[in-house]
Coordinates of C-alpha atoms in Angstrom, one line a residue:
X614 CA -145.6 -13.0 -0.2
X615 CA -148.8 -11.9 1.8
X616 CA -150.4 -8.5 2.3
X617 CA -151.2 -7.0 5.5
X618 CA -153.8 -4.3 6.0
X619 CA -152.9 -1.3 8.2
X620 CA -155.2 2.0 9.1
X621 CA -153.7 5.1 9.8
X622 CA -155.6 7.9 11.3
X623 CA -154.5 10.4 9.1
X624 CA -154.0 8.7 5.2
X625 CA -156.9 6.0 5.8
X626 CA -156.6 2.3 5.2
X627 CA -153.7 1.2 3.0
X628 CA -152.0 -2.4 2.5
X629 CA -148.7 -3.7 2.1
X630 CA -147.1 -6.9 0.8
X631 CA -144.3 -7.9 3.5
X632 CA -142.6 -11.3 4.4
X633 CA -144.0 -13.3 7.3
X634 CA -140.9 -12.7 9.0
X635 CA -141.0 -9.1 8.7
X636 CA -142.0 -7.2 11.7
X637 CA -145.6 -4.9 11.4
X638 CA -145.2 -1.9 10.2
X639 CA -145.2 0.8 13.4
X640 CA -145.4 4.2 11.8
X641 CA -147.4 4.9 8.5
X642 CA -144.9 4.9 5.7
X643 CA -146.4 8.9 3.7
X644 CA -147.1 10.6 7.0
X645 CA -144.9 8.7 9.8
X646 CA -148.1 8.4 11.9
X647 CA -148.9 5.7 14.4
X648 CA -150.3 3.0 12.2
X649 CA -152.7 0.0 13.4
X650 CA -152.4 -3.6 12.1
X651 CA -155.9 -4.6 10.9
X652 CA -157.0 -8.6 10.1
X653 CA -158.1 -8.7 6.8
X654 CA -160.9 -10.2 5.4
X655 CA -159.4 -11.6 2.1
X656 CA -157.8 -14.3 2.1
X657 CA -155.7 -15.5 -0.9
X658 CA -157.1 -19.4 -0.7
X659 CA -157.1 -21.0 -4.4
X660 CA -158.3 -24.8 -5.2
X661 CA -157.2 -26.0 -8.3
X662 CA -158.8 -28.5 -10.1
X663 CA -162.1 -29.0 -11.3
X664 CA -163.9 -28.9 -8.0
X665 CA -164.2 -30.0 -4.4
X666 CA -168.1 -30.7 -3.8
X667 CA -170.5 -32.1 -1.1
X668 CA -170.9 -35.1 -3.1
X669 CA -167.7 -36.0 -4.3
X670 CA -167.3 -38.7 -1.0
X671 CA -168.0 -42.2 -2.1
X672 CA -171.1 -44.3 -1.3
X673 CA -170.2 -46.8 1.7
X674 CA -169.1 -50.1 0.1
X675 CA -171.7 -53.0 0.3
X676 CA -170.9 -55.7 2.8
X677 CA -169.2 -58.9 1.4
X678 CA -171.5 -61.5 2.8
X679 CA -175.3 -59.5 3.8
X680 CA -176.7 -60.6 6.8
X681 CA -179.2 -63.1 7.1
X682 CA -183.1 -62.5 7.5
X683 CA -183.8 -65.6 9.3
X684 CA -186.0 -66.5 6.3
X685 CA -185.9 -70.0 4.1
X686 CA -183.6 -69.8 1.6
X687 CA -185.3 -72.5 -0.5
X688 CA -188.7 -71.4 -0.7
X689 CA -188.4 -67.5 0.4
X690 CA -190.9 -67.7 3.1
X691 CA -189.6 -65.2 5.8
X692 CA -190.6 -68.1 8.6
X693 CA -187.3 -69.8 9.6
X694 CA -187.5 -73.4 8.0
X695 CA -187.4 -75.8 10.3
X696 CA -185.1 -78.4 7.8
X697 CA -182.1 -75.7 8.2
X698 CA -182.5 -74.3 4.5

């Protein structure tokens, strides 16, 4: 069940814990003062597990067949060989 901040002008800032489908609070519930729905700051947002970090994505797989340098695959010159090697 959430909490939901609200600031009265006479008590000061209080919080209570309503269900979504309740409707805000219009008076302050000591003093019966107009009361103010505030957004809160904390949220109640929880991972579990051991960790979600920058690196945790996976390198890119390598290609199946790398492309070809134009070189001769006999000899390794980088020149294209001219008898298709």
């Amino acid at each position: 069940m959430p909490h939901y901040d609200y600031q009265c002008p006479a008590c000061g800032r209080f919080e209570v814990w309503q269900s979504i489908q309740d409707e805000a609070l219009s008076a302050c519930p000591s003093c019966g003062a107009r009361v103010q729905r505030l957004i809160s700051a904390s949220v109640g947002f929880v991972l579990k597990g051991s960790g979600f970090y920058q690196n945790d994505s996976r390198p890119a797989p390598a290609p199946e067949n790398p492309p070809s340098m134009g070189g001769c695959g006999a000899c390794g010159s980088p020149d294209p060989c001219p008898n298709g090697n």
